Coordinates of C-alpha atoms and ligand atoms in Angstrom, one line a residue:
X645 CA 13.4 20.3 -29.9
X646 CA 16.6 20.0 -31.8
X647 CA 18.6 16.9 -31.6
X648 CA 22.3 16.9 -32.0
X649 CA 23.0 14.1 -34.5
X650 CA 26.5 13.5 -33.1
X651 CA 25.3 13.0 -29.5
X652 CA 22.6 10.6 -30.7
X653 CA 25.2 8.3 -32.1
X654 CA 27.1 7.8 -28.8
X655 CA 25.9 4.8 -27.0
X656 CA 25.1 4.7 -23.2
X657 CA 28.3 2.7 -22.8
X658 CA 30.3 5.3 -24.7
X659 CA 28.9 8.1 -22.5
X660 CA 29.5 6.4 -19.2
X661 CA 32.9 5.1 -20.2
X662 CA 33.8 8.5 -21.7
X663 CA 33.3 10.2 -18.4
X664 CA 35.5 7.6 -16.6
X665 CA 32.6 6.7 -14.4
X666 CA 33.1 3.0 -14.7
X667 CA 36.0 0.6 -15.4
X668 CA 35.9 -1.6 -18.5
X669 CA 35.7 -4.7 -16.4
X670 CA 32.6 -3.4 -14.5
X671 CA 31.1 -2.2 -17.8
X672 CA 31.4 -5.7 -19.2
X673 CA 29.7 -7.1 -16.1
X674 CA 26.9 -4.5 -16.5
X675 CA 26.5 -5.4 -20.1
X676 CA 26.2 -9.0 -19.3
X677 CA 23.6 -8.3 -16.6
X678 CA 21.7 -6.0 -19.0
X679 CA 21.6 -8.7 -21.7
X680 CA 20.5 -11.3 -19.2
X681 CA 17.8 -9.4 -17.3
X682 CA 16.7 -7.2 -20.3
X683 CA 17.1 -4.1 -18.2
X684 CA 18.6 -1.0 -19.8
X685 CA 22.4 -0.7 -19.4
X686 CA 22.2 2.4 -17.2
X687 CA 19.9 0.6 -14.8
X688 CA 22.2 -2.4 -14.6
X689 CA 25.2 -0.2 -13.9
X690 CA 23.3 1.4 -10.9
X691 CA 21.7 -1.9 -9.7
X692 CA 25.1 -3.5 -9.6
X693 CA 26.4 -0.6 -7.5
X694 CA 29.1 0.4 -10.0
X695 CA 28.0 4.0 -10.3
X696 CA 25.5 5.9 -8.2
X697 CA 22.2 6.8 -9.7
X698 CA 22.7 10.6 -9.7
X699 CA 26.0 10.4 -11.5
X700 CA 24.6 8.2 -14.2
X701 CA 21.6 10.5 -14.6
X702 CA 23.8 13.6 -14.8
X703 CA 26.2 12.1 -17.3
X704 CA 23.4 11.0 -19.7
X705 CA 21.4 14.1 -19.2
X706 CA 24.3 16.3 -20.0
X707 CA 25.0 14.4 -23.2
X708 CA 21.4 14.3 -24.3
X709 CA 20.7 17.9 -23.3
X710 CA 17.8 17.3 -21.0
X711 CA 17.4 17.8 -17.3
X712 CA 17.5 14.8 -14.9
X713 CA 14.6 14.2 -12.5
X714 CA 14.5 12.2 -9.2
X715 CA 11.1 11.4 -7.8
X716 CA 12.5 11.6 -4.3
X717 CA 12.4 15.4 -4.8
X718 CA 9.5 15.7 -7.1
X719 CA 5.9 14.8 -6.3
X720 CA 4.3 13.2 -9.3
X721 CA 0.8 14.7 -10.2
X722 CA -1.2 11.5 -10.9
X723 CA -3.7 13.4 -12.9
X724 CA -1.0 14.5 -15.3
X725 CA 0.4 10.9 -15.3
X726 CA -3.0 9.6 -16.4
X727 CA -3.0 11.8 -19.5
X728 CA -1.7 8.6 -21.1
X729 CA -2.5 5.0 -20.3
X730 CA -0.5 2.8 -17.9
X731 CA 0.2 0.6 -20.9
X732 CA 1.5 3.3 -23.1
X733 CA 3.6 4.7 -20.3
X734 CA 5.2 1.4 -19.6
X735 CA 5.7 0.6 -23.3
X736 CA 7.5 3.8 -24.0
X737 CA 9.2 4.1 -20.6
X738 CA 7.8 7.5 -20.0
X739 CA 5.9 9.3 -17.2
X740 CA 4.2 12.6 -17.5
X741 CA 4.8 14.0 -14.0
X742 CA 3.9 17.7 -13.8
X743 CA 2.2 20.5 -15.7
X744 CA 4.1 23.7 -15.6
X745 CA 3.1 26.9 -17.4
X746 CA 0.9 24.8 -19.7
X747 CA 3.7 22.4 -20.6
X748 CA 3.6 18.8 -19.6
X749 CA 6.9 17.6 -18.1
X750 CA 7.6 14.0 -19.1
X751 CA 10.2 11.8 -17.4
X752 CA 11.7 9.5 -20.0
X753 CA 14.1 6.6 -19.6
X754 CA 15.5 7.4 -23.0
X755 CA 14.7 10.7 -24.6
X756 CA 16.7 10.1 -27.8
X757 CA 13.8 9.0 -30.0
X758 CA 12.1 12.2 -31.3
X759 CA 9.1 10.1 -32.5
X760 CA 8.2 9.2 -28.9
X761 CA 7.9 12.9 -28.1
X762 CA 5.8 13.4 -31.2
X763 CA 3.6 10.5 -30.0
X764 CA 3.2 12.1 -26.6
X765 CA 2.3 15.4 -28.1
X766 CA -0.3 13.8 -30.3
X767 CA -1.8 11.6 -27.6
X768 CA -2.0 14.4 -24.9
X769 CA -2.7 17.2 -27.3
X770 CA -0.3 19.3 -25.2
X771 CA 3.2 20.6 -25.5
X772 CA 5.7 18.3 -23.7
X773 CA 9.2 18.7 -22.4
X774 CA 11.4 15.7 -21.8
X775 CA 13.3 15.0 -18.6
X776 CA 15.6 12.1 -17.9
X777 CA 14.8 9.5 -15.2
X778 CA 16.0 6.1 -14.4
X779 CA 13.9 3.3 -16.0
X780 CA 13.3 1.7 -12.6
X781 CA 12.2 5.0 -11.0
X782 CA 9.6 5.4 -13.8
X783 CA 8.4 1.9 -13.2
X784 CA 8.1 2.4 -9.5
X785 CA 6.1 5.6 -9.9
X786 CA 3.8 3.9 -12.4
X787 CA 3.3 1.0 -9.9
X788 CA 2.5 3.6 -7.2
X789 CA 0.0 5.3 -9.4
X790 CA -1.6 2.3 -11.0
X791 CA -1.1 -0.1 -8.1
X792 CA 1.1 -3.1 -7.5
X793 CA 0.3 -6.7 -6.8
X794 CA -1.1 -7.8 -3.5
X795 CA 0.7 -10.5 -1.6
X796 CA -0.5 -13.8 -3.1
X797 CA 1.2 -16.3 -0.8
X798 CA -1.9 -18.1 0.2
X799 CA -2.7 -19.1 3.8
X800 CA -5.1 -21.7 2.4
X801 CA -8.6 -21.1 1.4
X802 CA -7.7 -19.0 -1.7
X803 CA -7.0 -22.0 -3.8
X804 CA -10.4 -23.4 -3.3
X805 CA -12.0 -20.3 -4.7
X806 CA -9.7 -20.3 -7.7
X807 CA -10.4 -23.9 -8.4
X808 CA -14.1 -23.3 -8.1
X809 CA -14.1 -20.4 -10.6
X810 CA -11.8 -22.1 -13.0
X811 CA -14.3 -24.4 -14.6
X812 CA -16.9 -21.6 -14.8
X813 CA -14.4 -19.2 -16.4
X814 CA -13.4 -21.7 -19.0
X815 CA -17.0 -22.1 -19.9
X816 CA -17.5 -18.4 -20.3
X817 CA -14.2 -17.7 -21.9
X818 CA -14.7 -20.5 -24.2
X819 CA -17.8 -18.8 -25.5
X820 CA -16.0 -15.5 -26.1
X821 CA -12.9 -17.2 -27.5
X822 CA -15.0 -19.2 -29.9
X823 CA -16.4 -16.0 -31.2
X824 CA -13.0 -14.3 -31.3
X825 CA -12.4 -15.5 -34.8
X826 CA -15.6 -13.8 -35.8
X827 CA -14.8 -10.7 -33.9
X828 CA -14.5 -8.5 -37.0
X829 CA -18.0 -9.8 -38.0
X830 CA -19.4 -8.8 -34.7
X831 CA -17.8 -5.4 -35.0
X832 CA -19.4 -4.9 -38.4
X833 CA -22.8 -5.8 -37.1
X834 CA -22.7 -3.8 -33.9
X835 CA -20.5 -0.9 -34.9
X836 CA -23.3 1.5 -35.6
X837 CA -25.4 0.9 -32.6
X838 CA -24.0 1.2 -29.1
X839 CA -24.5 -2.0 -27.1
X840 CA -26.6 -1.5 -24.1
X841 CA -25.3 -2.3 -20.6
X842 CA -28.4 -4.4 -20.0
X843 CA -27.6 -6.7 -22.9
X844 CA -27.2 -10.2 -21.5
X845 CA -23.8 -10.8 -23.1
X846 CA -22.4 -7.7 -21.3
X847 CA -23.0 -9.3 -18.0
X848 CA -21.3 -12.4 -19.3
X849 CA -18.3 -10.5 -20.5
X850 CA -17.9 -8.7 -17.1
X851 CA -18.2 -12.0 -15.2
X852 CA -15.7 -13.6 -17.5
X853 CA -13.2 -10.8 -17.0
X854 CA -13.6 -11.0 -13.2
X855 CA -13.4 -14.8 -13.1
X856 CA -10.4 -14.9 -15.5
X857 CA -8.7 -12.4 -13.1
X858 CA -9.4 -14.6 -10.1
X859 CA -8.2 -17.6 -12.1
X860 CA -4.9 -16.0 -12.9
X861 CA -4.6 -14.8 -9.3
X862 CA -4.5 -11.2 -10.6
X863 CA -4.4 -8.4 -8.1
X864 CA -5.7 -5.8 -10.5
X865 CA -7.8 -5.6 -13.7
X866 CA -7.4 -2.8 -16.1
X867 CA -9.9 -2.2 -18.8
X868 CA -8.8 0.5 -21.2
X869 CA -10.1 1.6 -24.6
X870 CA -7.4 2.1 -27.1
X871 CA -8.1 3.8 -30.3
X872 CA -6.0 3.2 -33.4
X873 CA -5.5 6.4 -35.3
X874 CA -6.3 4.5 -38.5
X875 CA -9.5 3.2 -37.0
X876 CA -8.6 -0.4 -37.9
X877 CA -7.5 -1.8 -34.6
X878 CA -9.6 -0.1 -32.0
X879 CA -9.5 -2.3 -29.0
X880 CA -10.8 -2.6 -25.5
X881 CA -7.7 -3.9 -23.8
X882 CA -8.1 -6.0 -20.7
X883 CA -5.0 -6.5 -18.7
X884 CA -4.3 -8.3 -15.4
X885 CA -1.6 -7.6 -13.0
X886 CA -0.2 -10.8 -11.7
X887 CA 2.7 -10.9 -9.3
X888 CA 3.4 -7.3 -10.1
X889 CA 3.5 -7.7 -13.8
X890 CA 0.8 -6.6 -16.3
X891 CA -0.3 -9.1 -18.9
X892 CA -3.0 -8.9 -21.5
X893 CA -6.1 -11.1 -21.0
X894 CA -6.3 -14.1 -23.3
X895 CA -9.4 -12.7 -25.1
X896 CA -10.6 -9.6 -26.8
X897 CA -13.7 -7.6 -26.2
X898 CA -15.3 -6.1 -29.3
X899 CA -14.8 -2.3 -29.5
X900 CA -18.5 -1.6 -29.6
X901 CA -18.9 -3.1 -26.1
X902 CA -16.6 -0.6 -24.5
X903 CA -19.1 1.8 -23.0
X904 CA -21.5 -1.1 -22.1
X905 CA -18.8 -3.0 -20.2
X906 CA -17.7 0.1 -18.3
X907 CA -21.3 1.0 -17.6
X908 CA -22.0 -2.5 -16.3
X909 CA -19.1 -2.3 -13.9
X910 CA -20.4 1.1 -12.7
X911 CA -23.9 -0.4 -12.2
X912 CA -22.4 -3.2 -10.1
X913 CA -20.9 -0.7 -7.7
X914 CA -24.3 0.7 -7.1
X915 CA -22.7 4.1 -6.2
X916 CA -21.1 5.4 -9.4
X917 CA -22.7 7.9 -11.7
X918 CA -23.5 6.2 -14.9
X919 CA -23.8 9.2 -17.1
X920 CA -20.8 11.1 -15.8
X921 CA -17.8 10.1 -17.9
X922 CA -15.6 13.1 -17.6
X923 CA -14.4 12.8 -14.0
X924 CA -12.7 10.0 -12.1
X925 CA -15.0 8.0 -9.9
X926 CA -14.5 5.2 -7.4
X927 CA -16.6 2.5 -5.8
X928 CA -16.7 -1.1 -4.7
X929 CA -18.0 -4.3 -6.2
X930 CA -18.7 -7.5 -4.2
X931 CA -19.0 -10.8 -5.9
X932 CA -19.5 -14.2 -4.5
X933 CA -17.2 -17.1 -5.3
X934 CA -18.0 -20.4 -3.7
X935 CA -20.0 -18.8 -0.9
X936 CA -17.3 -16.3 0.0
X937 CA -17.5 -12.6 -0.8
X938 CA -14.7 -11.2 -2.9
X939 CA -14.5 -7.4 -3.0
X940 CA -13.0 -5.1 -5.7
X941 CA -12.2 -1.5 -5.4
X942 CA -13.2 0.2 -8.7
X943 CA -11.7 3.3 -10.1
X944 CA -12.9 4.8 -13.4
X945 CA -10.9 7.5 -15.2
X946 CA -11.6 9.5 -18.3
X947 CA -8.9 8.9 -20.9
X948 CA -8.5 10.5 -24.3
X949 CA -10.2 7.4 -25.8
X950 CA -13.1 7.2 -23.4
X951 CA -13.5 5.9 -19.9
X952 CA -11.3 3.2 -18.5
X953 CA -11.8 1.1 -15.4
X954 CA -9.4 -0.4 -12.9
X955 CA -10.4 -3.0 -10.4
X956 CA -8.2 -3.8 -7.4
X957 CA -8.9 -7.1 -5.6
X958 CA -9.4 -6.7 -1.9
X959 CA -8.7 -10.3 -1.1
X960 CA -10.3 -10.8 2.3
X961 CA -8.9 -14.2 2.8
X962 CA -8.6 -15.5 6.3
X963 CA -5.5 -14.3 8.1
X964 CA -3.5 -16.0 10.7
X965 CA -1.4 -13.2 12.1
X966 CA 0.6 -14.7 14.9
X967 CA 1.3 -12.3 17.7
X968 CA 4.5 -14.2 18.4
X969 CA 5.8 -13.3 14.9
X970 CA 5.5 -9.5 15.0
X971 CA 9.0 -8.9 16.4
X972 CA 8.0 -8.1 20.0
X973 CA 10.8 -8.3 22.6
X974 CA 10.0 -11.2 25.0
X975 CA 9.2 -9.0 28.0
X976 CA 7.0 -6.7 26.0
X977 CA 5.1 -9.6 24.5
X978 CA 4.6 -11.1 27.9
X979 CA 3.2 -7.8 29.2
X980 CA 0.9 -7.4 26.2
X981 CA -0.4 -10.9 26.5
X982 CA -1.1 -10.3 30.2
X983 CA -3.4 -7.5 29.1
X984 CA -5.3 -9.9 26.9
X985 CA -5.8 -12.6 29.5
X986 CA -9.1 -13.6 31.1
X987 CA -11.5 -12.3 28.6
X988 CA -15.1 -13.4 28.9
X989 CA -17.5 -13.1 31.8
X990 CA -16.6 -9.4 32.2
X991 CA -13.4 -10.3 33.9
X992 CA -11.1 -8.4 31.6
X993 CA -12.4 -5.1 30.3
X994 CA -11.0 -1.7 29.4
X995 CA -9.4 -0.2 26.3
X996 CA -6.2 -1.1 24.5
X997 CA -5.0 1.3 21.9
X998 CA -2.3 0.8 19.2
X999 CA -0.8 4.0 17.8
X1000 CA 1.5 5.1 15.1
X1001 CA 1.5 6.7 11.7
X1002 CA -0.2 5.2 8.6
X1003 CA 1.7 2.2 7.5
X1004 CA 3.2 1.3 10.9
X1005 CA 1.4 -2.0 11.1
X1006 CA -1.3 -1.0 13.6
X1007 CA -4.0 -3.0 12.0
X1008 CA -1.9 -6.1 11.7
X1009 CA -1.1 -5.9 15.5
X1010 CA -4.8 -5.6 16.3
X1011 CA -5.6 -8.6 14.1
X1012 CA -2.9 -10.5 15.9
X1013 CA -4.4 -9.6 19.2
X1014 CA -7.9 -10.7 18.0
X1015 CA -6.5 -14.0 16.7
X1016 CA -4.8 -14.6 20.1
X1017 CA -8.0 -14.2 22.1
X1018 CA -10.3 -15.8 19.5
X1019 CA -12.1 -18.8 21.1
X1020 CA -15.5 -20.2 20.4
X1021 CA -16.8 -19.1 23.8
X1022 CA -15.7 -15.5 23.3
X1023 CA -17.9 -13.1 21.3
X1024 CA -15.8 -10.8 19.2
X1025 CA -17.2 -8.1 16.9
X1026 CA -15.4 -5.5 14.8
X1027 CA -16.2 -2.3 13.0
X1028 CA -13.8 -1.6 10.2
X1029 CA -13.4 0.6 7.2
X1030 CA -12.8 -1.4 5.1
X1031 CA -12.7 -5.0 6.3
X1032 CA -9.3 -6.0 5.1
X1033 CA -9.1 -9.6 6.3
X1034 CA -11.7 -12.1 7.4
X1035 CA -11.1 -13.9 10.7
X1036 CA -13.1 -17.0 11.2
X1037 CA -15.5 -16.9 14.2
X1038 CA -15.5 -13.1 14.4
X1039 CA -18.4 -10.9 13.4
X1040 CA -16.9 -8.2 11.2
X1041 CA -18.8 -5.2 10.2
X1042 CA -17.7 -2.8 7.4
X1043 CA -18.7 0.8 8.4
X1044 CA -19.2 3.3 5.6
X1045 CA -19.7 6.9 6.6
X1046 CA -21.2 7.5 3.1
X1047 CA -24.2 5.5 4.0
X1048 CA -26.9 7.6 5.6
X1049 CA -29.0 5.5 8.0
X1050 CA -31.7 8.0 8.8
X1051 CA -31.9 11.8 9.0
X1052 CA -28.4 13.1 9.9
X1053 CA -27.2 9.7 11.0
X1054 CA -24.4 8.0 9.1
X1055 CA -23.0 4.5 9.5
X1056 CA -19.7 5.5 11.1
X1057 CA -17.6 3.9 13.8
X1058 CA -19.7 5.6 16.5
X1059 CA -23.0 4.4 15.2
X1060 CA -21.6 0.9 14.7
X1061 CA -20.2 0.8 18.3
X1062 CA -23.5 2.0 19.7
X1063 CA -25.4 -0.8 18.0
X1064 CA -22.7 -3.4 19.1
X1065 CA -23.4 -2.8 22.7
X1066 CA -26.9 -4.2 22.3
X1067 CA -25.3 -7.5 21.1
X1068 CA -23.2 -7.8 24.3
X1069 CA -19.9 -8.9 22.8
X1070 CA -16.8 -9.6 25.0
X1071 CA -14.4 -8.0 22.7
X1072 CA -15.0 -5.0 20.3
X1073 CA -12.5 -3.9 17.8
X1074 CA -13.0 -0.4 16.3
X1075 CA -10.9 0.6 13.3
X1076 CA -9.9 4.0 14.6
X1077 CA -10.7 6.5 17.3
X1078 CA -10.6 9.9 15.8
X1079 CA -13.4 12.0 17.2
X1080 CA -15.1 12.8 20.4
X1081 CA -18.2 10.7 19.7
X1082 CA -16.2 7.5 18.9
X1083 CA -13.9 8.1 21.8
X1084 CA -16.7 8.5 24.3
X1085 CA -18.7 5.5 23.2
X1086 CA -15.6 3.4 23.0
X1087 CA -14.8 4.3 26.6
X1088 CA -18.3 3.7 27.8
X1089 CA -18.2 0.3 26.2
X1090 CA -14.8 -0.3 27.9
X1091 CA -16.3 0.8 31.3
X1092 CA -19.3 -1.5 31.0
X1093 CA -17.4 -4.8 30.8
X1094 CA -16.1 -5.0 27.2
X1095 CA -12.5 -5.2 26.0
X1096 CA -12.2 -2.5 23.4
X1097 CA -9.3 -2.6 20.9
X1098 CA -8.6 0.3 18.5
X1099 CA -6.0 2.5 16.8
X1100 CA -5.4 6.2 17.2
X1101 CA -3.1 8.6 15.4
X1102 CA -0.5 9.9 17.8
X1103 CA 3.2 10.0 17.8
X1104 CA 3.9 7.9 20.9
X1105 CA 2.3 6.1 23.8
X1106 CA 2.3 8.8 26.3
X1107 CA 0.8 11.5 24.0
X1108 CA -2.0 9.1 23.3
X1109 CA -3.4 9.5 26.8
X1110 CA -3.4 13.3 26.5
X1111 CA -4.8 13.1 22.9
X1112 CA -7.7 11.0 24.2
X1113 CA -8.5 13.6 26.9
X1114 CA -8.3 16.4 24.3
X1115 CA -11.0 14.7 22.4
X1116 CA -13.4 15.5 25.2
X1117 CA -13.9 12.6 27.7
X1118 CA -13.1 13.6 31.3
X1119 CA -9.7 12.7 32.7
X1120 CA -11.1 10.1 35.2
X1121 CA -12.8 8.2 32.3
X1122 CA -9.5 8.2 30.3
X1123 CA -7.5 7.2 33.4
X1124 CA -9.8 4.4 34.5
X1125 CA -10.7 2.8 31.1
X1126 CA -7.4 2.8 29.3
X1127 CA -5.5 -0.4 30.0
X1128 CA -2.4 0.1 27.9
X1129 CA -1.2 1.9 24.8
X1130 CA 1.2 0.3 22.3
X1131 CA 3.1 2.7 20.0
X1132 CA 4.9 1.1 17.1
X1133 CA 6.8 1.7 13.9
X1134 CA 8.2 -0.6 11.2
X1135 CA 11.9 -0.6 10.6
X1136 CA 13.6 -2.2 7.6
X1137 CA 15.7 -5.2 8.7
X1138 CA 19.3 -5.8 7.7
X1139 CA 19.6 -8.0 4.6
X1140 CA 20.7 -11.5 5.8
X1141 CA 22.6 -12.1 2.5
X1142 CA 25.1 -9.3 2.9
X1143 CA 25.0 -8.7 6.6
X1144 CA 28.3 -8.1 8.4
X1145 CA 29.7 -6.6 11.6
X1146 CA 30.8 -3.0 11.7
X1147 CA 32.5 -1.0 14.4
X1148 CA 30.6 1.6 16.2
X1149 CA 31.5 5.2 15.5
X1150 CA 31.8 7.7 18.3
X1151 CA 28.5 9.3 17.3
X1152 CA 26.8 5.9 17.4
X1153 CA 28.2 5.1 20.8
X1154 CA 26.9 8.5 22.0
X1155 CA 23.4 7.6 20.7
X1156 CA 23.4 4.5 22.8
X1157 CA 24.8 6.3 25.8
X1158 CA 22.1 9.0 25.6
X1159 CA 19.4 6.3 25.6
X1160 CA 20.8 4.7 28.7
X1161 CA 22.9 1.8 27.2
X1162 CA 26.3 0.9 28.5
X1163 CA 28.3 -0.6 25.7
X1164 CA 31.6 -2.4 26.0
X1165 CA 34.5 -2.1 23.6
X1166 CA 33.5 -5.5 22.2
X1167 CA 30.0 -4.4 21.3
X1168 CA 29.3 -5.0 17.7
X1169 CA 26.5 -3.9 15.4
X1170 CA 25.8 -5.0 11.9
X1171 CA 25.1 -3.5 8.5
X1172 CA 24.2 -4.9 5.1
X1173 CA 26.9 -4.2 2.5
X1174 CA 24.4 -4.3 -0.3
X1175 CA 23.8 -7.2 -2.7
X1176 CA 21.5 -8.3 -5.4
X1177 CA 18.9 -9.8 -3.0
X1178 CA 18.4 -6.3 -1.4
X1179 CA 18.9 -4.2 -4.5
X1180 CA 22.0 -2.9 -2.9
X1181 CA 20.2 -1.2 0.0
X1182 CA 21.6 -3.6 2.6
X1183 CA 18.0 -3.8 4.0
X1184 CA 15.3 -6.4 3.4
X1185 CA 12.0 -7.1 5.2
X1186 CA 10.5 -5.2 8.1
X1187 CA 10.4 -5.5 11.8
X1188 CA 8.3 -3.7 14.4
X1189 CA 9.7 -1.5 17.2
X1190 CA 7.5 -0.9 20.1
X1191 CA 6.7 1.2 23.2
X1192 CA 4.2 -0.3 25.6
X1193 CA 2.7 2.0 28.2
X1194 CA 0.8 0.1 30.9
X1195 CA -1.7 2.2 32.8
X1196 CA -0.8 0.8 36.2
X1197 CA -1.6 2.5 39.5
X1198 CA 1.4 4.9 39.3
X1199 CA 0.6 6.1 35.8
X1200 CA -3.2 6.3 36.6
X1201 CA -2.6 8.4 39.6
X1202 CA -0.6 10.9 37.6
X1203 CA -3.1 10.9 34.7
X1204 CA -5.9 11.8 37.1
X1205 CA -4.3 15.1 37.9
X1206 CA -2.0 15.8 35.0
X1207 CA -2.7 14.6 31.5
X1208 CA 0.3 16.1 29.8
X1209 CA 2.4 13.7 27.7
X1210 CA 5.6 14.5 29.5
X1211 CA 4.2 13.8 33.0
X1212 CA 2.7 10.5 31.8
X1213 CA 5.9 9.5 30.1
X1214 CA 8.0 10.4 33.1
X1215 CA 5.7 8.4 35.4
X1216 CA 5.9 5.3 33.1
X1217 CA 9.6 5.5 32.6
X1218 CA 10.9 6.5 36.1
X1219 CA 8.2 6.0 38.7
X1220 CA 6.2 3.0 37.7
X1221 CA 7.5 -0.5 38.4
X1222 CA 7.0 -1.3 34.7
X1223 CA 10.0 1.0 33.7
X1224 CA 8.7 1.6 30.2
X1225 CA 11.2 1.5 27.4
X1226 CA 10.9 4.0 24.7
X1227 CA 10.5 3.0 21.1
X1228 CA 14.1 4.2 20.4
X1229 CA 15.4 2.0 23.2
X1230 CA 13.4 -1.0 21.9
X1231 CA 14.9 -0.3 18.5
X1232 CA 18.4 0.0 19.8
X1233 CA 18.1 -3.4 21.5
X1234 CA 17.2 -4.8 18.1
X1235 CA 20.2 -3.0 16.6
X1236 CA 22.4 -4.8 19.2
X1237 CA 20.6 -8.0 18.3
X1238 CA 21.8 -7.4 14.7
X1239 CA 18.3 -7.1 13.3
X1240 CA 18.3 -3.5 12.1
X1241 CA 20.4 -0.3 12.0
X1242 CA 20.6 2.8 14.1
X1243 CA 19.6 4.9 11.0
X1244 CA 16.4 2.9 10.6
X1245 CA 15.5 3.1 14.2
X1246 CA 16.1 6.9 14.5
X1247 CA 14.5 7.4 11.1
X1248 CA 11.2 5.7 11.8
X1249 CA 10.9 6.7 15.5
X1250 CA 10.9 10.4 14.7
X1251 CA 8.3 9.9 12.0
X1252 CA 5.3 12.0 12.9
X1253 CA 1.7 11.2 12.3
X1254 CA -0.1 13.8 10.2
Ligands
ZN530 ZN1 21.8 -7.7 0.7

C-alpha cells in the first residue's frame, strides 16, 4: 500500500477544517473535548453533534485514500474479528470484519500508520486491506463480540459474596504475588515440561482468577496467551471487564501454565473437549461462594498463540422486579393483576403468555408476575434455560436439552413440565413454548388446576392464539385454557435532559387519527434535541409498550369456531367489553404522555419475531 507523504502530514483538524465541515469555534470546542476525554478528535466532533458521522468518515477516507465502513450496513464476521485478540484490537483501534477473496478487511480508526498494517499482516498471516471506521463504532463492535459489562447495581446480596471472597482471594493472590518476583525463576524451571492440569497449584491459580474477578466485580474474565516475537515476554494475560472497561489482573501467570490453566477451566465445565484446541468451544462452570451458586459461561477460542478462554459471569442474584415499574398503563396493569389474583387452592388456573421478539423484555415481565404472586403459601416452580435470576422462595430448575436422561429422552421444557406435575405446584413458569409437546403439556397443566406462565415467539397478542393452535392442541383446549396474552416491545424513552415540546406534523396527526385518536390543536408531543447525556440521540432508557388480550367469553366464543388472528383481534377490539388497545395505541398514549416518540413506537411495534 502506497502512502502519500503529503496527505500524512495533514492533521485531522486540517482535513475537517479544509473541507469547511466545521467552524473554527466548534473545532476549538471539539479539541478541548478531545483533550479532556482522550477520545480522538474526529469522534469528539461527531459526539458533540458538530458534523455528522458519515461526512467525517467521507472527508477523512478521501484524504487517506481508504474506503469508509459503517457497521450499520456491514455484518461483522466474528470469526474474522477473532483473528487477533480483543486486547490487540482495542490497543490498535482496529477490527478485522470480513474476509473477501482471501483478503482480510480491517476497519481502522486511523489507517495512517503503515506499521500497524504490517503488524496485522504478521499477526494474521494474511493479506489485509484497511477501511476507515469511527473509533467508537469499532469499540462498540468489539464490545458486542467480546461482551460488555453486566449491570452491577446491586439489589443487595451481592456485596456479601464479594466480602466473603475478598479475604480468600487476598490469601491466594498473596501467594502468587509473592512468587511474582521469582516468576522468571519459575519460568526457567518449568519451561521445558508442560505443567499438568492436575497440578495442585493450577487449581489454586484458577480459583484465584475467579475470586479476583468476583472481588473486582468483573462481568467477564479473559485469559489470553500472548507470545512475544522475541520470546522474552511471553505472557498469559488475565484481564477483567469491570463496568465495561477491560483491565489487566494485578498478577501474572507463568507462561508454562498456559495450557494447564485453560485445560483446568475446560475440566470444570465437565462438557468441553480437553484435547480439541483448534475449534471454539463453550460450556458452563458453577462455583459456590458463601453458599450461593455463581455461574460462568465459558468460551474457548483458538488464537494464533494458543487457546484463550473467556468467562462471562451469569450473576444470578435475587431480583426484585416490580410489576408496577414496567411502564404499564394503569388500566392494563389492573387487568393483568386481576388475572394473577386468587392463586392457590386451584382457584386461579389457566395459561398466561407473554409474547414479543427477542429482547422485548418478556422474561422480565414474567419474573415481575412471579414476584407479584410469590407468597410463602404458594408453591411456584420454574423451568428455565438458563436460570437468569434467583427469586427467593421459588423452586427454579435449569433445563438443558443437551442432557440425555434416558434413551431418547432429553431434559427439555416438556420433560421438566411433566415432572413438575407430580410436585403439585400452584404456579408453573416455563421459559418458552415452542413445540407441540411443550404446548400440550403446558395446557394440560393449565387445565388441571395450575397457573402456567410462559413466553412464545409471535408478533402480536391475537396471532399467539392461532400460533398455539397451529402447534397442534385442539381449538377447544386453546380457547378454554388461555387466560390472556400480553404482547410487548421496548421503546427508547425521550432523554429527560434535552426533552422539549415539538409541534405535530400533518403526517403525525394522521398517524394518530388512523389509530383512533382525536387530537386538538393544542396537543403537544415531545422530542429530545440531543445532548451529552444521551450521546446526541435524544433518547435514553427504555419503556415497555403493551397489548393485553383477555380471553373473555366473547373472544373465547370466536376462538372456538375461528382461530385466525384477524377474527380474534376483531373480537377483542370491537366486540368484547374489554375493548383491547393495540400495541401502537398503547405506544401513542405514551407519546402523548411525553415518554417516547412516534418513530420509536412505530419502529418497535412493526418489529417481527424471527
Ligand atoms: Zn439528551
